[in-house]
Amino acid sequence: MATAMPIPARCRSRSGCSRGRPAAVPGARTAGRRSRRTCPSPPATTQIRNRSRIRTPTSPGSDPALGTAVHPSESAPKTQRYVRSPGALVREGAFGVVVLGTETSDAVTLSGTAAALWDVLADPQTSTAVVDVLAEQFGLAPERVRPDVDSALEQLVQLGALERRA
């Protein structure tokens, strides 16, 4: 897998910046040259990522060439429940929920819909139940909510904040 390569972006100031990025406005010149004044903004970069195809298990009768693969969470048993990990450290506040899982030393801040997902998981839930509750809570179709919920659940499992149980 290729790593992300930073590409220098144009400076947002009219005069350019001390980092050597050209000015955003073509007419910002001093004595025929672009000015290199100090820019208070942090260096801006654009990330390019390698978007390789992800192979997923296919259901019987599906054709991988047509892109009808099954999402990994859909191939998991429907009775599988997600439970908050007893070893995870959690702090709730007005800012959201900060979770420190058992698998990594990085804390994650959950806010907005992610904090709502964490609240739903106060009791063991299946992914389908979580999708249904959040879809109803935010007035969205379950089909639209499912990919985001599945992704969030998988990330929380990888962090060690959640556990899967049968």
mmCIF file with all atom_site columns, C-alpha atoms in Angstrom:
data_model
loop_
_atom_site.group_PDB
_atom_site.id
_atom_site.type_symbol
_atom_site.label_atom_id
_atom_site.label_alt_id
_atom_site.label_comp_id
_atom_site.label_asym_id
_atom_site.label_entity_id
_atom_site.label_seq_id
_atom_site.pdbx_PDB_ins_code
_atom_site.Cartn_x
_atom_site.Cartn_y
_atom_site.Cartn_z
_atom_site.occupancy
_atom_site.B_iso_or_equiv
_atom_site.pdbx_formal_charge
_atom_site.auth_seq_id
_atom_site.auth_comp_id
_atom_site.auth_asym_id
_atom_site.auth_atom_id
_atom_site.pdbx_PDB_model_num
ATOM 1   C CA . MET A 1 1   ? 0.000   0.000   0.000   1.00 0.00 ? 1   MET A CA 1
ATOM 2   C CA . ALA A 1 2   ? 1.364   3.396   -0.922  1.00 0.00 ? 2   ALA A CA 1
ATOM 3   C CA . THR A 1 3   ? 1.808   5.990   1.762   1.00 0.00 ? 3   THR A CA 1
ATOM 4   C CA . ALA A 1 4   ? 0.247   9.434   1.629   1.00 0.00 ? 4   ALA A CA 1
ATOM 5   C CA . MET A 1 5   ? 2.415   12.056  -0.042  1.00 0.00 ? 5   MET A CA 1
ATOM 6   C CA . PRO A 1 6   ? 1.984   15.693  1.018   1.00 0.00 ? 6   PRO A CA 1
ATOM 7   C CA . ILE A 1 7   ? 1.736   18.137  -1.853  1.00 0.00 ? 7   ILE A CA 1
ATOM 8   C CA . PRO A 1 8   ? 2.308   21.819  -1.074  1.00 0.00 ? 8   PRO A CA 1
ATOM 9   C CA . ALA A 1 9   ? -0.822  23.868  -1.540  1.00 0.00 ? 9   ALA A CA 1
ATOM 10  C CA . ARG A 1 10  ? -1.106  27.531  -2.395  1.00 0.00 ? 10  ARG A CA 1
ATOM 11  C CA . CYS A 1 11  ? -0.911  29.960  0.497   1.00 0.00 ? 11  CYS A CA 1
ATOM 12  C CA . ARG A 1 12  ? -4.235  31.504  1.468   1.00 0.00 ? 12  ARG A CA 1
ATOM 13  C CA . SER A 1 13  ? -2.729  34.935  2.054   1.00 0.00 ? 13  SER A CA 1
ATOM 14  C CA . ARG A 1 14  ? -2.459  37.467  -0.766  1.00 0.00 ? 14  ARG A CA 1
ATOM 15  C CA . SER A 1 15  ? 1.283   37.920  -0.406  1.00 0.00 ? 15  SER A CA 1
ATOM 16  C CA . GLY A 1 16  ? 2.540   34.342  -0.217  1.00 0.00 ? 16  GLY A CA 1
ATOM 17  C CA . CYS A 1 17  ? 4.388   33.048  2.799   1.00 0.00 ? 17  CYS A CA 1
ATOM 18  C CA . SER A 1 18  ? 7.753   32.277  4.302   1.00 0.00 ? 18  SER A CA 1
ATOM 19  C CA . ARG A 1 19  ? 7.402   28.593  3.449   1.00 0.00 ? 19  ARG A CA 1
ATOM 20  C CA . GLY A 1 20  ? 7.905   29.319  -0.237  1.00 0.00 ? 20  GLY A CA 1
ATOM 21  C CA . ARG A 1 21  ? 4.358   28.658  -1.347  1.00 0.00 ? 21  ARG A CA 1
ATOM 22  C CA . PRO A 1 22  ? 3.165   30.982  -4.109  1.00 0.00 ? 22  PRO A CA 1
ATOM 23  C CA . ALA A 1 23  ? 0.507   33.584  -3.373  1.00 0.00 ? 23  ALA A CA 1
ATOM 24  C CA . ALA A 1 24  ? -3.137  32.691  -3.900  1.00 0.00 ? 24  ALA A CA 1
ATOM 25  C CA . VAL A 1 25  ? -3.815  35.842  -5.938  1.00 0.00 ? 25  VAL A CA 1
ATOM 26  C CA . PRO A 1 26  ? -1.761  36.200  -9.139  1.00 0.00 ? 26  PRO A CA 1
ATOM 27  C CA . GLY A 1 27  ? -1.560  40.018  -8.835  1.00 0.00 ? 27  GLY A CA 1
ATOM 28  C CA . ALA A 1 28  ? 0.171   40.007  -5.423  1.00 0.00 ? 28  ALA A CA 1
ATOM 29  C CA . ARG A 1 29  ? 3.702   41.019  -6.465  1.00 0.00 ? 29  ARG A CA 1
ATOM 30  C CA . THR A 1 30  ? 6.405   43.273  -5.145  1.00 0.00 ? 30  THR A CA 1
ATOM 31  C CA . ALA A 1 31  ? 8.874   44.840  -7.628  1.00 0.00 ? 31  ALA A CA 1
ATOM 32  C CA . GLY A 1 32  ? 8.043   42.265  -10.274 1.00 0.00 ? 32  GLY A CA 1
ATOM 33  C CA . ARG A 1 33  ? 8.480   39.305  -7.910  1.00 0.00 ? 33  ARG A CA 1
ATOM 34  C CA . ARG A 1 34  ? 6.092   37.510  -5.640  1.00 0.00 ? 34  ARG A CA 1
ATOM 35  C CA . SER A 1 35  ? 6.364   38.611  -2.052  1.00 0.00 ? 35  SER A CA 1
ATOM 36  C CA . ARG A 1 36  ? 7.686   36.089  0.489   1.00 0.00 ? 36  ARG A CA 1
ATOM 37  C CA . ARG A 1 37  ? 6.254   37.602  3.660   1.00 0.00 ? 37  ARG A CA 1
ATOM 38  C CA . THR A 1 38  ? 5.589   35.531  6.743   1.00 0.00 ? 38  THR A CA 1
ATOM 39  C CA . CYS A 1 39  ? 2.347   33.596  6.610   1.00 0.00 ? 39  CYS A CA 1
ATOM 40  C CA . PRO A 1 40  ? 0.572   33.028  9.940   1.00 0.00 ? 40  PRO A CA 1
ATOM 41  C CA . SER A 1 41  ? -1.327  30.038  8.604   1.00 0.00 ? 41  SER A CA 1
ATOM 42  C CA . PRO A 1 42  ? -0.028  26.509  9.167   1.00 0.00 ? 42  PRO A CA 1
ATOM 43  C CA . PRO A 1 43  ? 1.341   24.724  6.117   1.00 0.00 ? 43  PRO A CA 1
ATOM 44  C CA . ALA A 1 44  ? -1.497  23.396  4.019   1.00 0.00 ? 44  ALA A CA 1
ATOM 45  C CA . THR A 1 45  ? -1.109  20.041  2.295   1.00 0.00 ? 45  THR A CA 1
ATOM 46  C CA . THR A 1 46  ? -3.267  17.843  0.183   1.00 0.00 ? 46  THR A CA 1
ATOM 47  C CA . GLN A 1 47  ? -3.119  14.121  0.846   1.00 0.00 ? 47  GLN A CA 1
ATOM 48  C CA . ILE A 1 48  ? -3.082  11.618  -1.989  1.00 0.00 ? 48  ILE A CA 1
ATOM 49  C CA . ARG A 1 49  ? -3.916  8.086   -1.023  1.00 0.00 ? 49  ARG A CA 1
ATOM 50  C CA . ASN A 1 50  ? -3.648  4.896   -2.983  1.00 0.00 ? 50  ASN A CA 1
ATOM 51  C CA . ARG A 1 51  ? -7.194  3.746   -3.618  1.00 0.00 ? 51  ARG A CA 1
ATOM 52  C CA . SER A 1 52  ? -6.749  0.088   -4.354  1.00 0.00 ? 52  SER A CA 1
ATOM 53  C CA . ARG A 1 53  ? -9.661  -2.283  -4.697  1.00 0.00 ? 53  ARG A CA 1
ATOM 54  C CA . ILE A 1 54  ? -10.768 -3.987  -1.533  1.00 0.00 ? 54  ILE A CA 1
ATOM 55  C CA . ARG A 1 55  ? -11.731 -7.599  -1.930  1.00 0.00 ? 55  ARG A CA 1
ATOM 56  C CA . THR A 1 56  ? -14.722 -8.599  0.115   1.00 0.00 ? 56  THR A CA 1
ATOM 57  C CA . PRO A 1 57  ? -16.368 -11.981 0.491   1.00 0.00 ? 57  PRO A CA 1
ATOM 58  C CA . THR A 1 58  ? -19.135 -12.539 -2.008  1.00 0.00 ? 58  THR A CA 1
ATOM 59  C CA . SER A 1 59  ? -22.468 -14.151 -1.438  1.00 0.00 ? 59  SER A CA 1
ATOM 60  C CA . PRO A 1 60  ? -23.517 -17.215 -3.431  1.00 0.00 ? 60  PRO A CA 1
ATOM 61  C CA . GLY A 1 61  ? -24.687 -16.109 -6.848  1.00 0.00 ? 61  GLY A CA 1
ATOM 62  C CA . SER A 1 62  ? -22.995 -12.708 -6.742  1.00 0.00 ? 62  SER A CA 1
ATOM 63  C CA . ASP A 1 63  ? -20.484 -11.710 -9.374  1.00 0.00 ? 63  ASP A CA 1
ATOM 64  C CA . PRO A 1 64  ? -17.372 -9.863  -8.093  1.00 0.00 ? 64  PRO A CA 1
ATOM 65  C CA . ALA A 1 65  ? -16.743 -8.519  -11.605 1.00 0.00 ? 65  ALA A CA 1
ATOM 66  C CA . LEU A 1 66  ? -20.068 -6.686  -11.439 1.00 0.00 ? 66  LEU A CA 1
ATOM 67  C CA . GLY A 1 67  ? -19.336 -5.214  -8.026  1.00 0.00 ? 67  GLY A CA 1
ATOM 68  C CA . THR A 1 68  ? -22.042 -7.116  -6.169  1.00 0.00 ? 68  THR A CA 1
ATOM 69  C CA . ALA A 1 69  ? -19.839 -8.115  -3.245  1.00 0.00 ? 69  ALA A CA 1
ATOM 70  C CA . VAL A 1 70  ? -21.209 -8.415  0.270   1.00 0.00 ? 70  VAL A CA 1
ATOM 71  C CA . HIS A 1 71  ? -19.971 -6.010  2.950   1.00 0.00 ? 71  HIS A CA 1
ATOM 72  C CA . PRO A 1 72  ? -17.954 -7.891  5.645   1.00 0.00 ? 72  PRO A CA 1
ATOM 73  C CA . SER A 1 73  ? -20.382 -6.827  8.381   1.00 0.00 ? 73  SER A CA 1
ATOM 74  C CA . GLU A 1 74  ? -23.267 -8.347  6.419   1.00 0.00 ? 74  GLU A CA 1
ATOM 75  C CA . SER A 1 75  ? -21.502 -11.708 6.307   1.00 0.00 ? 75  SER A CA 1
ATOM 76  C CA . ALA A 1 76  ? -21.173 -11.713 10.130  1.00 0.00 ? 76  ALA A CA 1
ATOM 77  C CA . PRO A 1 77  ? -23.810 -13.566 12.142  1.00 0.00 ? 77  PRO A CA 1
ATOM 78  C CA . LYS A 1 78  ? -26.916 -11.460 12.779  1.00 0.00 ? 78  LYS A CA 1
ATOM 79  C CA . THR A 1 79  ? -26.931 -12.453 16.465  1.00 0.00 ? 79  THR A CA 1
ATOM 80  C CA . GLN A 1 80  ? -23.496 -10.938 17.102  1.00 0.00 ? 80  GLN A CA 1
ATOM 81  C CA . ARG A 1 81  ? -23.729 -8.167  19.701  1.00 0.00 ? 81  ARG A CA 1
ATOM 82  C CA . TYR A 1 82  ? -21.435 -5.250  20.372  1.00 0.00 ? 82  TYR A CA 1
ATOM 83  C CA . VAL A 1 83  ? -20.573 -4.624  24.027  1.00 0.00 ? 83  VAL A CA 1
ATOM 84  C CA . ARG A 1 84  ? -18.548 -1.815  25.595  1.00 0.00 ? 84  ARG A CA 1
ATOM 85  C CA . SER A 1 85  ? -15.169 -3.178  26.632  1.00 0.00 ? 85  SER A CA 1
ATOM 86  C CA . PRO A 1 86  ? -14.860 -3.286  30.437  1.00 0.00 ? 86  PRO A CA 1
ATOM 87  C CA . GLY A 1 87  ? -11.183 -2.289  30.196  1.00 0.00 ? 87  GLY A CA 1
ATOM 88  C CA . ALA A 1 88  ? -11.819 0.859   28.134  1.00 0.00 ? 88  ALA A CA 1
ATOM 89  C CA . LEU A 1 89  ? -11.524 4.209   29.884  1.00 0.00 ? 89  LEU A CA 1
ATOM 90  C CA . VAL A 1 90  ? -14.378 6.631   29.158  1.00 0.00 ? 90  VAL A CA 1
ATOM 91  C CA . ARG A 1 91  ? -14.894 10.299  30.015  1.00 0.00 ? 91  ARG A CA 1
ATOM 92  C CA . GLU A 1 92  ? -18.122 12.098  29.072  1.00 0.00 ? 92  GLU A CA 1
ATOM 93  C CA . GLY A 1 93  ? -18.590 15.848  28.995  1.00 0.00 ? 93  GLY A CA 1
ATOM 94  C CA . ALA A 1 94  ? -20.081 18.744  27.056  1.00 0.00 ? 94  ALA A CA 1
ATOM 95  C CA . PHE A 1 95  ? -17.425 18.187  24.360  1.00 0.00 ? 95  PHE A CA 1
ATOM 96  C CA . GLY A 1 96  ? -18.570 14.617  23.679  1.00 0.00 ? 96  GLY A CA 1
ATOM 97  C CA . VAL A 1 97  ? -17.149 11.291  24.812  1.00 0.00 ? 97  VAL A CA 1
ATOM 98  C CA . VAL A 1 98  ? -13.431 10.513  25.051  1.00 0.00 ? 98  VAL A CA 1
ATOM 99  C CA . VAL A 1 99  ? -12.634 6.794   24.825  1.00 0.00 ? 99  VAL A CA 1
ATOM 100 C CA . LEU A 1 100 ? -9.285  5.125   25.457  1.00 0.00 ? 100 LEU A CA 1
ATOM 101 C CA . GLY A 1 101 ? -9.494  1.544   24.235  1.00 0.00 ? 101 GLY A CA 1
ATOM 102 C CA . THR A 1 102 ? -7.479  -1.451  25.365  1.00 0.00 ? 102 THR A CA 1
ATOM 103 C CA . GLU A 1 103 ? -5.722  -2.066  22.023  1.00 0.00 ? 103 GLU A CA 1
ATOM 104 C CA . THR A 1 104 ? -4.042  1.319   21.532  1.00 0.00 ? 104 THR A CA 1
ATOM 105 C CA . SER A 1 105 ? -2.692  4.216   23.549  1.00 0.00 ? 105 SER A CA 1
ATOM 106 C CA . ASP A 1 106 ? -4.542  6.800   21.444  1.00 0.00 ? 106 ASP A CA 1
ATOM 107 C CA . ALA A 1 107 ? -7.696  8.374   22.857  1.00 0.00 ? 107 ALA A CA 1
ATOM 108 C CA . VAL A 1 108 ? -10.623 9.007   20.517  1.00 0.00 ? 108 VAL A CA 1
ATOM 109 C CA . THR A 1 109 ? -13.177 11.788  20.925  1.00 0.00 ? 109 THR A CA 1
ATOM 110 C CA . LEU A 1 110 ? -16.712 10.874  19.898  1.00 0.00 ? 110 LEU A CA 1
ATOM 111 C CA . SER A 1 111 ? -19.019 13.796  19.191  1.00 0.00 ? 111 SER A CA 1
ATOM 112 C CA . GLY A 1 112 ? -22.332 14.289  17.418  1.00 0.00 ? 112 GLY A CA 1
ATOM 113 C CA . THR A 1 113 ? -23.656 11.075  15.909  1.00 0.00 ? 113 THR A CA 1
ATOM 114 C CA . ALA A 1 114 ? -20.685 9.053   17.202  1.00 0.00 ? 114 ALA A CA 1
ATOM 115 C CA . ALA A 1 115 ? -21.576 10.079  20.768  1.00 0.00 ? 115 ALA A CA 1
ATOM 116 C CA . ALA A 1 116 ? -25.168 9.019   20.062  1.00 0.00 ? 116 ALA A CA 1
ATOM 117 C CA . LEU A 1 117 ? -23.852 5.647   18.837  1.00 0.00 ? 117 LEU A CA 1
ATOM 118 C CA . TRP A 1 118 ? -21.885 5.263   22.093  1.00 0.00 ? 118 TRP A CA 1
ATOM 119 C CA . ASP A 1 119 ? -25.047 6.042   24.108  1.00 0.00 ? 119 ASP A CA 1
ATOM 120 C CA . VAL A 1 120 ? -26.998 3.373   22.195  1.00 0.00 ? 120 VAL A CA 1
ATOM 121 C CA . LEU A 1 121 ? -24.286 0.866   23.124  1.00 0.00 ? 121 LEU A CA 1
ATOM 122 C CA . ALA A 1 122 ? -24.921 1.337   26.871  1.00 0.00 ? 122 ALA A CA 1
ATOM 123 C CA . ASP A 1 123 ? -26.545 -2.101  26.584  1.00 0.00 ? 123 ASP A CA 1
ATOM 124 C CA . PRO A 1 124 ? -25.312 -4.893  24.264  1.00 0.00 ? 124 PRO A CA 1
ATOM 125 C CA . GLN A 1 125 ? -26.783 -4.346  20.780  1.00 0.00 ? 125 GLN A CA 1
ATOM 126 C CA . THR A 1 126 ? -26.603 -5.924  17.341  1.00 0.00 ? 126 THR A CA 1
ATOM 127 C CA . SER A 1 127 ? -25.477 -3.696  14.489  1.00 0.00 ? 127 SER A CA 1
ATOM 128 C CA . THR A 1 128 ? -28.994 -3.861  13.041  1.00 0.00 ? 128 THR A CA 1
ATOM 129 C CA . ALA A 1 129 ? -30.487 -2.576  16.300  1.00 0.00 ? 129 ALA A CA 1
ATOM 130 C CA . VAL A 1 130 ? -27.942 0.270   16.440  1.00 0.00 ? 130 VAL A CA 1
ATOM 131 C CA . VAL A 1 131 ? -28.741 1.231   12.834  1.00 0.00 ? 131 VAL A CA 1
ATOM 132 C CA . ASP A 1 132 ? -32.489 1.200   13.527  1.00 0.00 ? 132 ASP A CA 1
ATOM 133 C CA . VAL A 1 133 ? -32.192 3.356   16.662  1.00 0.00 ? 133 VAL A CA 1
ATOM 134 C CA . LEU A 1 134 ? -29.882 5.929   15.046  1.00 0.00 ? 134 LEU A CA 1
ATOM 135 C CA . ALA A 1 135 ? -31.919 6.073   11.825  1.00 0.00 ? 135 ALA A CA 1
ATOM 136 C CA . GLU A 1 136 ? -35.053 6.796   13.831  1.00 0.00 ? 136 GLU A CA 1
ATOM 137 C CA . GLN A 1 137 ? -33.275 9.270   16.118  1.00 0.00 ? 137 GLN A CA 1
ATOM 138 C CA . PHE A 1 138 ? -31.860 11.323  13.217  1.00 0.00 ? 138 PHE A CA 1
ATOM 139 C CA . GLY A 1 139 ? -34.746 10.817  10.765  1.00 0.00 ? 139 GLY A CA 1
ATOM 140 C CA . LEU A 1 140 ? -32.737 9.009   8.094   1.00 0.00 ? 140 LEU A CA 1
ATOM 141 C CA . ALA A 1 141 ? -33.236 5.833   6.107   1.00 0.00 ? 141 ALA A CA 1
ATOM 142 C CA . PRO A 1 142 ? -31.519 2.778   7.664   1.00 0.00 ? 142 PRO A CA 1
ATOM 143 C CA . GLU A 1 143 ? -29.788 2.039   4.327   1.00 0.00 ? 143 GLU A CA 1
ATOM 144 C CA . ARG A 1 144 ? -28.090 5.426   4.513   1.00 0.00 ? 144 ARG A CA 1
ATOM 145 C CA . VAL A 1 145 ? -26.994 4.980   8.137   1.00 0.00 ? 145 VAL A CA 1
ATOM 146 C CA . ARG A 1 146 ? -25.711 1.374   7.912   1.00 0.00 ? 146 ARG A CA 1
ATOM 147 C CA . PRO A 1 147 ? -22.316 1.981   6.197   1.00 0.00 ? 147 PRO A CA 1
ATOM 148 C CA . ASP A 1 148 ? -21.335 4.690   8.685   1.00 0.00 ? 148 ASP A CA 1
ATOM 149 C CA . VAL A 1 149 ? -22.472 2.656   11.695  1.00 0.00 ? 149 VAL A CA 1
ATOM 150 C CA . ASP A 1 150 ? -20.635 -0.463  10.482  1.00 0.00 ? 150 ASP A CA 1
ATOM 151 C CA . SER A 1 151 ? -17.464 1.561   9.924   1.00 0.00 ? 151 SER A CA 1
ATOM 152 C CA . ALA A 1 152 ? -17.680 3.203   13.365  1.00 0.00 ? 152 ALA A CA 1
ATOM 153 C CA . LEU A 1 153 ? -18.344 -0.120  15.098  1.00 0.00 ? 153 LEU A CA 1
ATOM 154 C CA . GLU A 1 154 ? -15.367 -1.720  13.347  1.00 0.00 ? 154 GLU A CA 1
ATOM 155 C CA . GLN A 1 155 ? -13.072 1.160   14.324  1.00 0.00 ? 155 GLN A CA 1
ATOM 156 C CA . LEU A 1 156 ? -14.203 1.000   17.954  1.00 0.00 ? 156 LEU A CA 1
ATOM 157 C CA . VAL A 1 157 ? -13.568 -2.769  17.992  1.00 0.00 ? 157 VAL A CA 1
ATOM 158 C CA . GLN A 1 158 ? -10.052 -2.222  16.582  1.00 0.00 ? 158 GLN A CA 1
ATOM 159 C CA . LEU A 1 159 ? -9.367  0.386   19.286  1.00 0.00 ? 159 LEU A CA 1
ATOM 160 C CA . GLY A 1 160 ? -10.491 -2.033  21.972  1.00 0.00 ? 160 GLY A CA 1
ATOM 161 C CA . ALA A 1 161 ? -13.407 0.171   23.056  1.00 0.00 ? 161 ALA A CA 1
ATOM 162 C CA . LEU A 1 162 ? -15.969 -2.444  21.966  1.00 0.00 ? 162 LEU A CA 1
ATOM 163 C CA . GLU A 1 163 ? -16.058 -6.226  21.942  1.00 0.00 ? 163 GLU A CA 1
ATOM 164 C CA . ARG A 1 164 ? -18.041 -8.605  19.757  1.00 0.00 ? 164 ARG A CA 1
ATOM 165 C CA . ARG A 1 165 ? -19.998 -11.303 21.539  1.00 0.00 ? 165 ARG A CA 1
ATOM 166 C CA . ALA A 1 166 ? -22.221 -14.063 20.242  1.00 0.00 ? 166 ALA A CA 1
#
